Short mmCIF file of C-alpha atoms and ligand atoms in Angstrom, two decimals:
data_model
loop_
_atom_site.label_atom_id
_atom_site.label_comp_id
_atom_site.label_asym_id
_atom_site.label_seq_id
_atom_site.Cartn_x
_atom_site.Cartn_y
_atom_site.Cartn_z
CA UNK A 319 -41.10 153.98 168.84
CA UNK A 320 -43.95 153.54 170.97
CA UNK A 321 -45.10 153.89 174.87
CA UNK A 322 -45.32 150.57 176.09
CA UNK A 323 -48.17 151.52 178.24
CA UNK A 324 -50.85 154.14 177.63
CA UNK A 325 -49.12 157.64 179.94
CA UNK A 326 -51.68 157.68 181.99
CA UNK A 327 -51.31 154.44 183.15
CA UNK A 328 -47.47 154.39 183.52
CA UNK A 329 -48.18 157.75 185.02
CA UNK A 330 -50.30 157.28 187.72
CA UNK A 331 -50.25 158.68 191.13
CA UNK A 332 -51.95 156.27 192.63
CA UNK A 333 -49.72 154.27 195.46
CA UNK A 334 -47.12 155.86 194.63
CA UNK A 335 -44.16 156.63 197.02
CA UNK A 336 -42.43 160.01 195.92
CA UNK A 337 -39.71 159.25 198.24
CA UNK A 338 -38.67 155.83 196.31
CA UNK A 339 -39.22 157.61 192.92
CA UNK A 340 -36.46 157.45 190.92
CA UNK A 341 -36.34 160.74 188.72
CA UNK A 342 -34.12 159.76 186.31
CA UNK A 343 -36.64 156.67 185.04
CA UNK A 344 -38.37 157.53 182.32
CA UNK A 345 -41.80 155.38 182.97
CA UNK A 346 -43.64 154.12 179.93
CA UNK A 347 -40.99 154.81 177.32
CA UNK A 348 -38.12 152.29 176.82
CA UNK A 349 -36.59 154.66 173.82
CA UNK A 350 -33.66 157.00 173.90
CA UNK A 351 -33.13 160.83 174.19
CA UNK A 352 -33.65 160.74 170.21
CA UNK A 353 -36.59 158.61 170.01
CA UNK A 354 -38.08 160.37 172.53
CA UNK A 355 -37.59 163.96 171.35
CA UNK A 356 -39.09 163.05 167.58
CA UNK A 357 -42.04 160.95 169.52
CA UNK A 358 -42.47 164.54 171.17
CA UNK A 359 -42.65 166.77 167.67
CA UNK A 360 -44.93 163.48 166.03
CA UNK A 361 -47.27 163.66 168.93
CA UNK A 362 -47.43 167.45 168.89
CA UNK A 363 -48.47 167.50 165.55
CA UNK A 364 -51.34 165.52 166.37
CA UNK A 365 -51.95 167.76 169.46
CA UNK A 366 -52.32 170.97 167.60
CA UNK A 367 -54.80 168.98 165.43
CA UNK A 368 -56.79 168.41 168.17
CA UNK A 369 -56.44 171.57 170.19
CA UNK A 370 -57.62 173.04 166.65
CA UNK A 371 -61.04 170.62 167.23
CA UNK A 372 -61.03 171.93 170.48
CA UNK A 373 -60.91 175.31 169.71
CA UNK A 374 -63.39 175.08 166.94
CA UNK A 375 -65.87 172.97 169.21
CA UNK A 376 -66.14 176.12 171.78
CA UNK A 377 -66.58 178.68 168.61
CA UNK A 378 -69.80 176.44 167.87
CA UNK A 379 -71.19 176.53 171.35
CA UNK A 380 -69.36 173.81 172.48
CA UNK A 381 -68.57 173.20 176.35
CA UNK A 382 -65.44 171.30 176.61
CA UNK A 383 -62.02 172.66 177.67
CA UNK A 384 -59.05 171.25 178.90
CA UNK A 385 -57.02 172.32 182.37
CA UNK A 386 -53.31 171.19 182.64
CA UNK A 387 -52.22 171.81 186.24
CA UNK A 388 -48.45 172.32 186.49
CA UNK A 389 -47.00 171.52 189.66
CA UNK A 390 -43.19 170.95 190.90
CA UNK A 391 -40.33 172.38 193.31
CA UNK A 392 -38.68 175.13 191.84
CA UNK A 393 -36.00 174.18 188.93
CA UNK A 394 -38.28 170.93 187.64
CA UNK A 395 -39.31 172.49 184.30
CA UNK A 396 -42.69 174.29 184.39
CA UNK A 397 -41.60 176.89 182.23
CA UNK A 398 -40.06 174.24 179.50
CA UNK A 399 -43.18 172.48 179.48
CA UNK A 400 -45.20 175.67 178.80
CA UNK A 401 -42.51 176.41 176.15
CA UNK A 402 -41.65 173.80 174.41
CA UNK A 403 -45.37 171.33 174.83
CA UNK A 404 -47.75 174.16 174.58
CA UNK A 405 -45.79 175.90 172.15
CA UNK A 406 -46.71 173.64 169.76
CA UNK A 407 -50.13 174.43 169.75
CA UNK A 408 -51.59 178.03 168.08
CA UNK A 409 -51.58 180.21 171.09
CA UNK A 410 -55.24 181.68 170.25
CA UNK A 411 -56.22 178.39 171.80
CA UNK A 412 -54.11 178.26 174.87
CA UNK A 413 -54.70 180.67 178.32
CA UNK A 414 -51.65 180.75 180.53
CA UNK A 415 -51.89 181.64 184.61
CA UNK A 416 -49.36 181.50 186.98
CA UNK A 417 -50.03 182.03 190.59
CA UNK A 418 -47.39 183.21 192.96
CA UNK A 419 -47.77 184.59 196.06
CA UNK A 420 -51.51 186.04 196.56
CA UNK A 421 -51.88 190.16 195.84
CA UNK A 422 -53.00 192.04 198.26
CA UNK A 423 -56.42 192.11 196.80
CA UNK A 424 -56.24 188.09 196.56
CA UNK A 425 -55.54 187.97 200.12
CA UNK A 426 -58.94 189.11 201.43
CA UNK A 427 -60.80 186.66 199.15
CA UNK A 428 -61.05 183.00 199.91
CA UNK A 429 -57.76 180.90 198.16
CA UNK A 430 -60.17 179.78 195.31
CA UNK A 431 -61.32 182.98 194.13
CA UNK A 432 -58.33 183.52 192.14
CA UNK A 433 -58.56 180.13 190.65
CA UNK A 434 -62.12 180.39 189.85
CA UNK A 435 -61.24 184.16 187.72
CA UNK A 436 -58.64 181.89 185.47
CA UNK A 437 -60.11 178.82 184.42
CA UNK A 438 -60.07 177.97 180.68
CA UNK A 439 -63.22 179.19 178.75
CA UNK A 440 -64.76 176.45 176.39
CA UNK A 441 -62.48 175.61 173.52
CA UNK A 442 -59.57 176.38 175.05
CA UNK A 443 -56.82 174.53 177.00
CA UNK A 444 -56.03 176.35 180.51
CA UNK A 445 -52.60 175.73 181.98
CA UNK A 446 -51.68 176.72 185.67
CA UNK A 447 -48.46 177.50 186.88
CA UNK A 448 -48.64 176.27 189.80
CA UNK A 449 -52.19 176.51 190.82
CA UNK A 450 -54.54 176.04 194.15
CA UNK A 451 -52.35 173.47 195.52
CA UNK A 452 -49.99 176.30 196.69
CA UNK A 453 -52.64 176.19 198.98
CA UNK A 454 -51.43 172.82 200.54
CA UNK A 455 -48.16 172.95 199.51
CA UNK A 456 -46.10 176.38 200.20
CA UNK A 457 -49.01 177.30 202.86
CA UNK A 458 -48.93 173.81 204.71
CA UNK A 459 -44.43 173.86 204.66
CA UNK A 460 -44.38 177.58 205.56
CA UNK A 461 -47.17 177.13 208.42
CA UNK A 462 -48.58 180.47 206.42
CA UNK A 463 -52.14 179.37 208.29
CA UNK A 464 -52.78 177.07 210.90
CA UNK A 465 -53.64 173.64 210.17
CA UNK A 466 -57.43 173.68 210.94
CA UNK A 467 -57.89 176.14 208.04
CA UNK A 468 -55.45 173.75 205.60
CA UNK A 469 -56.45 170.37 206.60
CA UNK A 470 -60.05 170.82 204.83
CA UNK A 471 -58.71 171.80 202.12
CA UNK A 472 -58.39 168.89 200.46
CA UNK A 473 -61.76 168.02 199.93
CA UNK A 474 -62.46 170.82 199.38
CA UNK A 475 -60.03 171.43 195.96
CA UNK A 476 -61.52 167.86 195.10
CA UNK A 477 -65.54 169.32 195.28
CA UNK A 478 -64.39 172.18 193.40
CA UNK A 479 -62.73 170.02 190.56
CA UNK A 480 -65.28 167.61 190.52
CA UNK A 481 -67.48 170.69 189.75
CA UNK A 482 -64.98 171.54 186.93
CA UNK A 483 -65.57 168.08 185.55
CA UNK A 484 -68.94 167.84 185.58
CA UNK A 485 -69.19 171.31 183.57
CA UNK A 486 -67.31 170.06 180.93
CA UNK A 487 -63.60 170.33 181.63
CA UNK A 488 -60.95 167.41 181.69
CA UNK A 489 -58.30 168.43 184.09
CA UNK A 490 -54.96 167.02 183.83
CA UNK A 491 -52.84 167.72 187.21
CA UNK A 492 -48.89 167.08 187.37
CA UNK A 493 -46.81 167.03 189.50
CA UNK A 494 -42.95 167.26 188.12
CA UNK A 495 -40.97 165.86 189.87
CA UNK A 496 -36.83 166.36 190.31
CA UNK A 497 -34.03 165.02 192.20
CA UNK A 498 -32.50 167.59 194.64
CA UNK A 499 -29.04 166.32 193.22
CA UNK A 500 -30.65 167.59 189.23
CA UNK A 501 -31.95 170.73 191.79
CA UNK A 502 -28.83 171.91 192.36
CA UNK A 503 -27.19 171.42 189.16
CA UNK A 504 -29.99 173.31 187.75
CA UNK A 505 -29.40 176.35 190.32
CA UNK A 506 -25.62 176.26 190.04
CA UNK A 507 -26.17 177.56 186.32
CA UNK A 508 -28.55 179.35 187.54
CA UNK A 509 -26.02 181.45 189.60
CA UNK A 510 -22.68 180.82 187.10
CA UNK A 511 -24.61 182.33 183.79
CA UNK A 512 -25.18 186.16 183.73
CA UNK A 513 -28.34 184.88 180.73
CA UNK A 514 -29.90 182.93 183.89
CA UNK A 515 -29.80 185.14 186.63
CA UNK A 516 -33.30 186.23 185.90
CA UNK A 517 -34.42 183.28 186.84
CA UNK A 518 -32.58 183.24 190.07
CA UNK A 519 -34.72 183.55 193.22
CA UNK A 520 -32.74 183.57 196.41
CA UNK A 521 -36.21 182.05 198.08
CA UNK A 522 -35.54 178.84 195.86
CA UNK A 523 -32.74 178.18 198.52
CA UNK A 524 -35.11 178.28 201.42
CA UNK A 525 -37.61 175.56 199.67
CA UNK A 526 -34.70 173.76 199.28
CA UNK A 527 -33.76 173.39 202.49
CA UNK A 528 -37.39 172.03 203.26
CA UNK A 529 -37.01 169.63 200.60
CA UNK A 530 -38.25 166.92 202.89
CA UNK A 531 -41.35 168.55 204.10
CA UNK A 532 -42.07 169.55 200.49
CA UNK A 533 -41.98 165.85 199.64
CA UNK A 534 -44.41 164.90 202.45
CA UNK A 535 -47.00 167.64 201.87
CA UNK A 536 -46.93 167.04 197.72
CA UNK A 537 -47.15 162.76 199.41
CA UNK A 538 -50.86 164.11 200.99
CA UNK A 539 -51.54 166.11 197.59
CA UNK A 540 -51.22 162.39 195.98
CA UNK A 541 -52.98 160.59 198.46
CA UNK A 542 -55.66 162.95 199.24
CA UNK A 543 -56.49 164.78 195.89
CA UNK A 544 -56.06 161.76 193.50
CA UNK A 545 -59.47 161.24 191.89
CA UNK A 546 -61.18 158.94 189.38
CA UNK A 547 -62.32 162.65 187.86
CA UNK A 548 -59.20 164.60 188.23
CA UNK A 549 -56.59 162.41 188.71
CA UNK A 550 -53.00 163.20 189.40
CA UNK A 551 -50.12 162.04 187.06
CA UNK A 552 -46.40 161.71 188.51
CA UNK A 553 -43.76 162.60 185.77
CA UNK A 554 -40.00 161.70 186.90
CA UNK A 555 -38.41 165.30 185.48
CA UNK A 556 -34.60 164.86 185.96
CA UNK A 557 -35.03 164.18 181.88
CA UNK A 558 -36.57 167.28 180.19
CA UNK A 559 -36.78 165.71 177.12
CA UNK A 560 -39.09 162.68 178.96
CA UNK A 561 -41.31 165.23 180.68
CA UNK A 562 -41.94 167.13 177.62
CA UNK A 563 -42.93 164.11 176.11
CA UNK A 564 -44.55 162.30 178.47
CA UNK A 565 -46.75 165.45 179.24
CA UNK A 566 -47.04 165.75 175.31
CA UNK A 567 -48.68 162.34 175.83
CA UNK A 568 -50.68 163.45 178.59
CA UNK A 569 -52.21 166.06 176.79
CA UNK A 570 -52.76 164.45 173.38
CA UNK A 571 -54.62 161.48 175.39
CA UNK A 572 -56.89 164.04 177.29
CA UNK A 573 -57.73 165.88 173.71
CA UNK A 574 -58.20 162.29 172.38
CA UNK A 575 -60.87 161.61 175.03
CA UNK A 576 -63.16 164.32 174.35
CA UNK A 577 -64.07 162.56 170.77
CA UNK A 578 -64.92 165.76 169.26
CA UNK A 579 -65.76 165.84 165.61
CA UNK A 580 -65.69 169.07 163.45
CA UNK A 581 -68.88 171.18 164.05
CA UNK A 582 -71.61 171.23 160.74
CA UNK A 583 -71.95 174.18 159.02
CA UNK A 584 -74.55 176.27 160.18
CA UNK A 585 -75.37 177.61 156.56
CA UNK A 586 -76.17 175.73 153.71
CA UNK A 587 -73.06 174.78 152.10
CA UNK A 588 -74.17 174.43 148.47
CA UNK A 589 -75.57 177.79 147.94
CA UNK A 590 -73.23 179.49 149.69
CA UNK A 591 -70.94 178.03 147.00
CA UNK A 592 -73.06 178.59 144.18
CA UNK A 593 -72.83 182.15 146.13
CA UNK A 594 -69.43 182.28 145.94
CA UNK A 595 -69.44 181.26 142.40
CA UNK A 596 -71.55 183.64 141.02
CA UNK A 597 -69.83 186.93 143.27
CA UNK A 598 -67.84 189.63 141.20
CA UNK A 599 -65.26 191.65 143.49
P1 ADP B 1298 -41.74 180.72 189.97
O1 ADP B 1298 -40.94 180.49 191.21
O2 ADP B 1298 -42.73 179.63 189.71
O3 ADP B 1298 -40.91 181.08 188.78
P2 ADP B 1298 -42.63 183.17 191.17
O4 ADP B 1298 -41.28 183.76 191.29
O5 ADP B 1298 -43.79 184.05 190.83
O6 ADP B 1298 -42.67 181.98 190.15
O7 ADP B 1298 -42.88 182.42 192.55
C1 ADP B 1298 -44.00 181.85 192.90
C2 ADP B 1298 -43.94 181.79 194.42
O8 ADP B 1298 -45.22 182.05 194.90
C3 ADP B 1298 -43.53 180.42 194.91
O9 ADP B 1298 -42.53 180.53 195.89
C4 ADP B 1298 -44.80 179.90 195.52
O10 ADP B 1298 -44.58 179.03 196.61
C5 ADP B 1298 -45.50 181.16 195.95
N1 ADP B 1298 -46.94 180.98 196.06
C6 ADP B 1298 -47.79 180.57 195.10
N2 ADP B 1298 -49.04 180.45 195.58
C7 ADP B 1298 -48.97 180.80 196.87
C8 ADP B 1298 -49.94 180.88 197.91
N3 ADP B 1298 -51.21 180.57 197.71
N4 ADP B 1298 -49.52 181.29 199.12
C9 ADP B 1298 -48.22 181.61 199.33
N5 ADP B 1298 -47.27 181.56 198.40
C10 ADP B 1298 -47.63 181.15 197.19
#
Protein backbone atom coordinates (compact mmCIF):
# COMPACT_ATOMS: atom_id res chain seq x y z
CA UNK A 1 0.00 0.00 0.00
CA UNK A 2 1.12 3.12 -1.36
CA UNK A 3 0.34 7.12 -1.23
CA UNK A 4 -1.30 7.86 -4.29
CA UNK A 5 0.34 11.18 -4.38
CA UNK A 6 3.73 12.21 -3.05
CA UNK A 7 2.57 13.90 0.99
CA UNK A 8 3.67 16.88 0.17
CA UNK A 9 1.63 17.31 -2.58
CA UNK A 10 -1.64 15.89 -1.12
CA UNK A 11 -0.53 17.96 1.80
CA UNK A 12 -0.27 21.25 0.72
CA UNK A 13 -1.39 24.40 2.25
CA UNK A 14 -1.64 26.19 -0.52
CA UNK A 15 -5.49 27.41 -1.31
CA UNK A 16 -6.59 25.69 1.11
CA UNK A 17 -9.79 26.54 3.12
CA UNK A 18 -9.41 25.22 6.83
CA UNK A 19 -12.96 25.93 7.34
CA UNK A 20 -14.16 23.32 4.47
CA UNK A 21 -11.46 20.81 5.67
CA UNK A 22 -12.79 17.77 6.47
CA UNK A 23 -10.63 16.20 9.38
CA UNK A 24 -11.64 12.94 9.19
CA UNK A 25 -10.18 12.57 5.28
CA UNK A 26 -7.19 11.07 5.22
CA UNK A 27 -5.55 12.94 1.95
CA UNK A 28 -3.13 10.94 -0.12
CA UNK A 29 -3.77 7.52 1.37
CA UNK A 30 -6.76 5.45 0.13
CA UNK A 31 -5.70 2.41 2.71
CA UNK A 32 -7.21 1.45 6.01
CA UNK A 33 -6.35 1.96 9.74
CA UNK A 34 -4.10 -1.33 9.20
CA UNK A 35 -2.44 -0.44 6.09
CA UNK A 36 -1.78 2.69 7.30
CA UNK A 37 -0.28 1.90 10.71
CA UNK A 38 2.35 -0.86 9.04
CA UNK A 39 3.02 1.93 6.09
CA UNK A 40 3.93 4.04 9.33
CA UNK A 41 6.55 1.32 11.08
CA UNK A 42 7.92 0.50 7.07
CA UNK A 43 8.50 4.14 6.51
CA UNK A 44 10.06 4.67 9.93
CA UNK A 45 12.47 2.21 9.35
CA UNK A 46 13.65 3.98 6.47
CA UNK A 47 13.53 7.27 8.50
CA UNK A 48 15.89 6.21 11.18
CA UNK A 49 18.15 5.19 8.24
CA UNK A 50 18.24 8.43 7.13
CA UNK A 51 18.19 10.45 10.31
CA UNK A 52 21.35 8.07 10.96
CA UNK A 53 22.91 9.82 7.45
CA UNK A 54 21.87 12.86 8.88
CA UNK A 55 23.39 12.56 11.98
CA UNK A 56 26.59 11.22 10.62
CA UNK A 57 26.72 14.08 7.87
CA UNK A 58 26.90 16.87 10.83
CA UNK A 59 29.70 14.61 12.79
CA UNK A 60 31.80 15.14 9.44
CA UNK A 61 31.31 18.85 9.22
CA UNK A 62 28.30 18.65 7.49
CA UNK A 63 25.62 21.63 7.50
CA UNK A 64 22.29 20.18 6.99
CA UNK A 65 19.55 19.73 9.64
CA UNK A 66 16.07 19.27 9.57
CA UNK A 67 13.22 21.54 11.57
CA UNK A 68 9.70 19.94 12.00
CA UNK A 69 7.36 22.69 13.23
CA UNK A 70 4.42 21.26 15.18
CA UNK A 71 1.47 23.29 15.22
CA UNK A 72 -2.37 22.57 16.26
CA UNK A 73 -5.25 23.57 18.84
CA UNK A 74 -4.87 21.87 21.91
CA UNK A 75 -6.00 17.97 21.89
CA UNK A 76 -4.78 17.45 17.93
CA UNK A 77 -1.81 15.19 18.73
CA UNK A 78 1.54 17.03 19.09
CA UNK A 79 2.64 14.98 21.76
CA UNK A 80 1.70 11.52 19.74
CA UNK A 81 3.55 12.71 16.90
CA UNK A 82 6.68 13.44 19.01
CA UNK A 83 6.05 9.97 20.56
CA UNK A 84 5.20 7.71 18.38
CA UNK A 85 7.06 9.46 14.69
CA UNK A 86 10.14 10.69 16.35
CA UNK A 87 10.36 7.88 18.55
CA UNK A 88 11.38 5.91 15.96
CA UNK A 89 14.42 7.56 15.35
CA UNK A 90 17.70 7.21 17.99
CA UNK A 91 17.10 10.14 20.19
CA UNK A 92 20.97 11.27 20.07
CA UNK A 93 19.80 12.66 16.77
CA UNK A 94 16.62 14.38 17.67
CA UNK A 95 16.37 17.99 19.88
CA UNK A 96 12.92 18.56 21.29
CA UNK A 97 11.53 22.38 22.29
CA UNK A 98 8.34 23.29 23.30
CA UNK A 99 7.38 26.85 23.77
CA UNK A 100 4.59 27.88 26.03
CA UNK A 101 3.95 30.96 27.36
CA UNK A 102 7.25 33.29 27.27
CA UNK A 103 9.42 33.35 30.86
CA UNK A 104 9.88 36.24 32.32
CA UNK A 105 13.33 36.52 30.96
CA UNK A 106 11.80 35.71 27.31
CA UNK A 107 9.52 38.51 27.72
CA UNK A 108 12.06 41.37 27.53
CA UNK A 109 13.70 39.89 24.40
CA UNK A 110 12.19 40.20 20.99
CA UNK A 111 9.59 36.89 20.23
CA UNK A 112 12.45 35.33 18.07
CA UNK A 113 15.11 35.23 20.49
CA UNK A 114 13.85 32.19 22.02
CA UNK A 115 13.47 30.54 18.70
CA UNK A 116 16.79 31.50 17.51
CA UNK A 117 18.50 29.70 21.17
CA UNK A 118 16.63 26.24 19.95
CA UNK A 119 17.15 25.60 16.49
CA UNK A 120 18.55 22.18 15.47
CA UNK A 121 22.44 22.07 15.25
CA UNK A 122 23.76 20.34 11.97
CA UNK A 123 22.97 16.66 11.90
CA UNK A 124 20.21 16.79 13.83
CA UNK A 125 16.40 17.00 13.33
CA UNK A 126 14.80 19.97 15.54
CA UNK A 127 11.13 19.62 16.41
CA UNK A 128 9.03 22.58 17.91
CA UNK A 129 6.18 22.28 19.96
CA UNK A 130 4.50 24.77 18.96
CA UNK A 131 6.94 27.32 17.87
CA UNK A 132 7.08 31.26 16.74
CA UNK A 133 3.73 31.14 15.32
CA UNK A 134 2.35 31.46 18.92
CA UNK A 135 3.35 34.67 17.94
CA UNK A 136 0.40 35.05 15.42
CA UNK A 137 -1.69 32.67 16.74
CA UNK A 138 -2.39 32.78 20.73
CA UNK A 139 -0.96 36.57 20.63
CA UNK A 140 -3.20 37.71 17.57
CA UNK A 141 -6.75 35.62 19.37
CA UNK A 142 -5.83 36.87 22.86
CA UNK A 143 -5.11 40.60 21.56
CA UNK A 144 -1.79 39.91 23.95
CA UNK A 145 -0.23 43.04 21.68
CA UNK A 146 -1.80 45.34 19.49
CA UNK A 147 -2.05 44.65 15.95
CA UNK A 148 0.64 47.05 14.57
CA UNK A 149 3.29 45.04 16.46
CA UNK A 150 1.59 41.46 15.04
CA UNK A 151 0.67 42.37 11.62
CA UNK A 152 4.55 42.50 10.52
CA UNK A 153 5.10 39.64 11.75
CA UNK A 154 4.55 37.66 9.09
CA UNK A 155 7.17 38.61 6.95
CA UNK A 156 9.03 38.80 9.22
CA UNK A 157 8.92 34.76 10.49
CA UNK A 158 9.18 34.23 6.58
CA UNK A 159 12.87 36.41 6.37
CA UNK A 160 13.89 34.60 9.32
CA UNK A 161 13.08 31.06 7.79
CA UNK A 162 14.25 31.88 4.58
CA UNK A 163 17.52 32.60 6.51
CA UNK A 164 17.17 29.09 8.08
CA UNK A 165 16.99 27.69 4.58
CA UNK A 166 19.59 29.22 3.04
CA UNK A 167 22.02 28.02 6.00
CA UNK A 168 21.29 24.68 5.41
CA UNK A 169 18.10 23.63 7.14
CA UNK A 170 14.85 22.10 5.49
CA UNK A 171 11.99 23.13 7.62
CA UNK A 172 8.91 21.20 7.61
CA UNK A 173 5.89 23.30 9.29
CA UNK A 174 2.41 21.56 10.25
CA UNK A 175 -0.27 22.47 11.15
CA UNK A 176 -2.63 19.53 12.77
CA UNK A 177 -5.56 19.99 12.37
CA UNK A 178 -8.90 18.55 14.47
CA UNK A 179 -12.52 18.76 14.45
CA UNK A 180 -13.94 20.55 17.56
CA UNK A 181 -16.51 17.55 17.65
CA UNK A 182 -12.87 14.94 17.93
CA UNK A 183 -11.88 18.19 20.47
CA UNK A 184 -14.20 17.42 22.81
CA UNK A 185 -14.19 13.80 22.79
CA UNK A 186 -10.58 14.08 23.34
CA UNK A 187 -11.13 16.45 26.54
CA UNK A 188 -14.06 14.47 27.90
CA UNK A 189 -11.39 11.61 28.64
CA UNK A 190 -9.39 14.01 29.44
CA UNK A 191 -11.60 14.94 32.49
CA UNK A 192 -13.33 11.14 33.04
CA UNK A 193 -9.67 9.30 33.46
CA UNK A 194 -7.76 10.00 36.75
CA UNK A 195 -4.30 8.63 34.15
CA UNK A 196 -5.26 11.87 31.96
CA UNK A 197 -5.80 14.52 34.21
CA UNK A 198 -2.26 15.62 33.81
CA UNK A 199 -2.90 16.58 30.72
CA UNK A 200 -5.90 18.58 31.62
CA UNK A 201 -5.55 22.37 31.28
CA UNK A 202 -8.62 24.28 32.28
CA UNK A 203 -7.19 27.13 29.65
CA UNK A 204 -7.89 24.46 26.80
CA UNK A 205 -11.62 25.43 27.46
CA UNK A 206 -11.05 29.09 26.83
CA UNK A 207 -9.24 28.34 23.24
CA UNK A 208 -12.05 26.44 22.69
CA UNK A 209 -14.45 28.78 22.93
CA UNK A 210 -12.42 30.94 20.32
CA UNK A 211 -12.36 28.12 18.09
CA UNK A 212 -13.45 30.35 15.26
CA UNK A 213 -10.92 33.04 15.64
CA UNK A 214 -8.29 30.32 16.04
CA UNK A 215 -9.34 29.05 12.62
CA UNK A 216 -9.07 32.51 10.99
CA UNK A 217 -5.70 33.53 12.46
CA UNK A 218 -4.03 29.77 11.67
CA UNK A 219 -6.25 30.81 7.76
CA UNK A 220 -3.51 34.06 7.66
CA UNK A 221 -0.63 31.64 9.01
CA UNK A 222 -1.51 29.60 5.61
CA UNK A 223 -1.94 32.35 3.43
CA UNK A 224 0.72 34.56 4.61
CA UNK A 225 3.64 32.23 5.76
CA UNK A 226 3.29 29.53 2.98
CA UNK A 227 6.59 29.61 1.07
CA UNK A 228 8.28 27.89 -1.87
CA UNK A 229 11.28 27.54 1.00
CA UNK A 230 9.34 26.70 4.02
CA UNK A 231 6.21 25.64 3.06
CA UNK A 232 3.31 24.72 5.23
CA UNK A 233 1.66 21.19 5.12
CA UNK A 234 -2.12 20.73 6.36
CA UNK A 235 -2.61 17.23 8.02
CA UNK A 236 -6.49 16.40 8.72
CA UNK A 237 -5.76 14.89 12.56
CA UNK A 238 -9.20 13.51 13.66
CA UNK A 239 -7.19 10.03 12.60
CA UNK A 240 -4.01 9.64 14.74
CA UNK A 241 -2.99 6.83 13.01
CA UNK A 242 -3.12 9.12 9.46
CA UNK A 243 -1.21 11.97 11.05
CA UNK A 244 1.45 9.81 12.34
CA UNK A 245 1.82 8.54 9.09
CA UNK A 246 1.33 11.13 6.95
CA UNK A 247 3.91 13.21 9.04
CA UNK A 248 6.10 9.92 8.95
CA UNK A 249 5.90 10.69 5.20
CA UNK A 250 6.62 14.17 5.64
CA UNK A 251 9.66 13.63 7.32
CA UNK A 252 11.09 10.67 5.40
CA UNK A 253 10.54 12.90 2.09
CA UNK A 254 12.42 15.94 3.69
CA UNK A 255 15.45 13.41 4.81
CA UNK A 256 15.12 11.99 1.23
CA UNK A 257 15.76 15.45 -0.25
CA UNK A 258 18.92 16.25 1.31
CA UNK A 259 20.68 13.29 -0.90
CA UNK A 260 23.26 12.75 1.61
CA UNK A 261 25.67 9.93 1.12
CA UNK A 262 27.83 8.42 3.97
CA UNK A 263 30.89 10.67 4.71
CA UNK A 264 34.65 9.01 3.47
CA UNK A 265 36.83 8.04 5.94
CA UNK A 266 39.14 10.51 6.93
CA UNK A 267 42.00 7.87 7.60
CA UNK A 268 43.27 5.48 5.37
CA UNK A 269 41.19 2.52 5.60
CA UNK A 270 43.65 -0.21 4.60
CA UNK A 271 46.27 0.39 7.11
CA UNK A 272 44.21 1.09 9.70
CA UNK A 273 43.09 -2.51 9.08
CA UNK A 274 46.32 -3.95 8.58
CA UNK A 275 46.55 -1.89 12.06
CA UNK A 276 43.97 -3.59 13.49
CA UNK A 277 45.26 -6.83 12.32
CA UNK A 278 48.48 -6.77 13.59
CA UNK A 279 47.27 -5.16 17.43
CA UNK A 280 47.65 -7.54 20.55
CA UNK A 281 45.26 -6.44 23.56
P1 LIG B 1 0.54 22.34 25.73
O1 LIG B 1 -0.77 23.04 25.92
O2 LIG B 1 1.05 22.43 24.33
O3 LIG B 1 0.57 20.96 26.31
P2 LIG B 1 1.60 24.13 27.73
O4 LIG B 1 0.68 23.69 28.80
O5 LIG B 1 3.02 24.47 28.06
O6 LIG B 1 1.68 23.09 26.55
O7 LIG B 1 0.88 25.35 27.03
C1 LIG B 1 1.40 26.10 26.09
C2 LIG B 1 0.61 27.40 26.16
O8 LIG B 1 1.51 28.45 25.94
C3 LIG B 1 -0.46 27.47 25.09
O9 LIG B 1 -1.67 27.89 25.65
C4 LIG B 1 0.08 28.52 24.16
O10 LIG B 1 -0.92 29.27 23.52
C5 LIG B 1 0.91 29.38 25.08
N1 LIG B 1 1.95 30.11 24.36
C6 LIG B 1 2.92 29.61 23.59
N2 LIG B 1 3.65 30.58 23.03
C7 LIG B 1 3.12 31.73 23.46
C8 LIG B 1 3.44 33.10 23.23
N3 LIG B 1 4.44 33.46 22.44
N4 LIG B 1 2.69 34.02 23.85
C9 LIG B 1 1.67 33.65 24.66
N5 LIG B 1 1.32 32.40 24.92
C10 LIG B 1 2.03 31.44 24.33
Amino acid sequence: MTWDVPARAALAADGLDLTALDRRSTPGWSGDKAAGRARTVNRGARMSELQELLYAHGRSGGERSVLLVLQGMDTAGKGGIVRHVLGMVDPQGVALRSFGVPTAEERTQHYLWRIRNALPRPGAIGVFDRSHYEDVLVVRVEDLVPRDVWEPRYDEINAFEAELVEAGTVVVKVMLAISPEEQAERLRERLERPDKYWKYNPGDIDARERWHDYTAAYQAVLDRTSTAHAPWYVVPADRKWYARLAVTELLTDALLGLGLSWPPADFDVATELARLDASRP
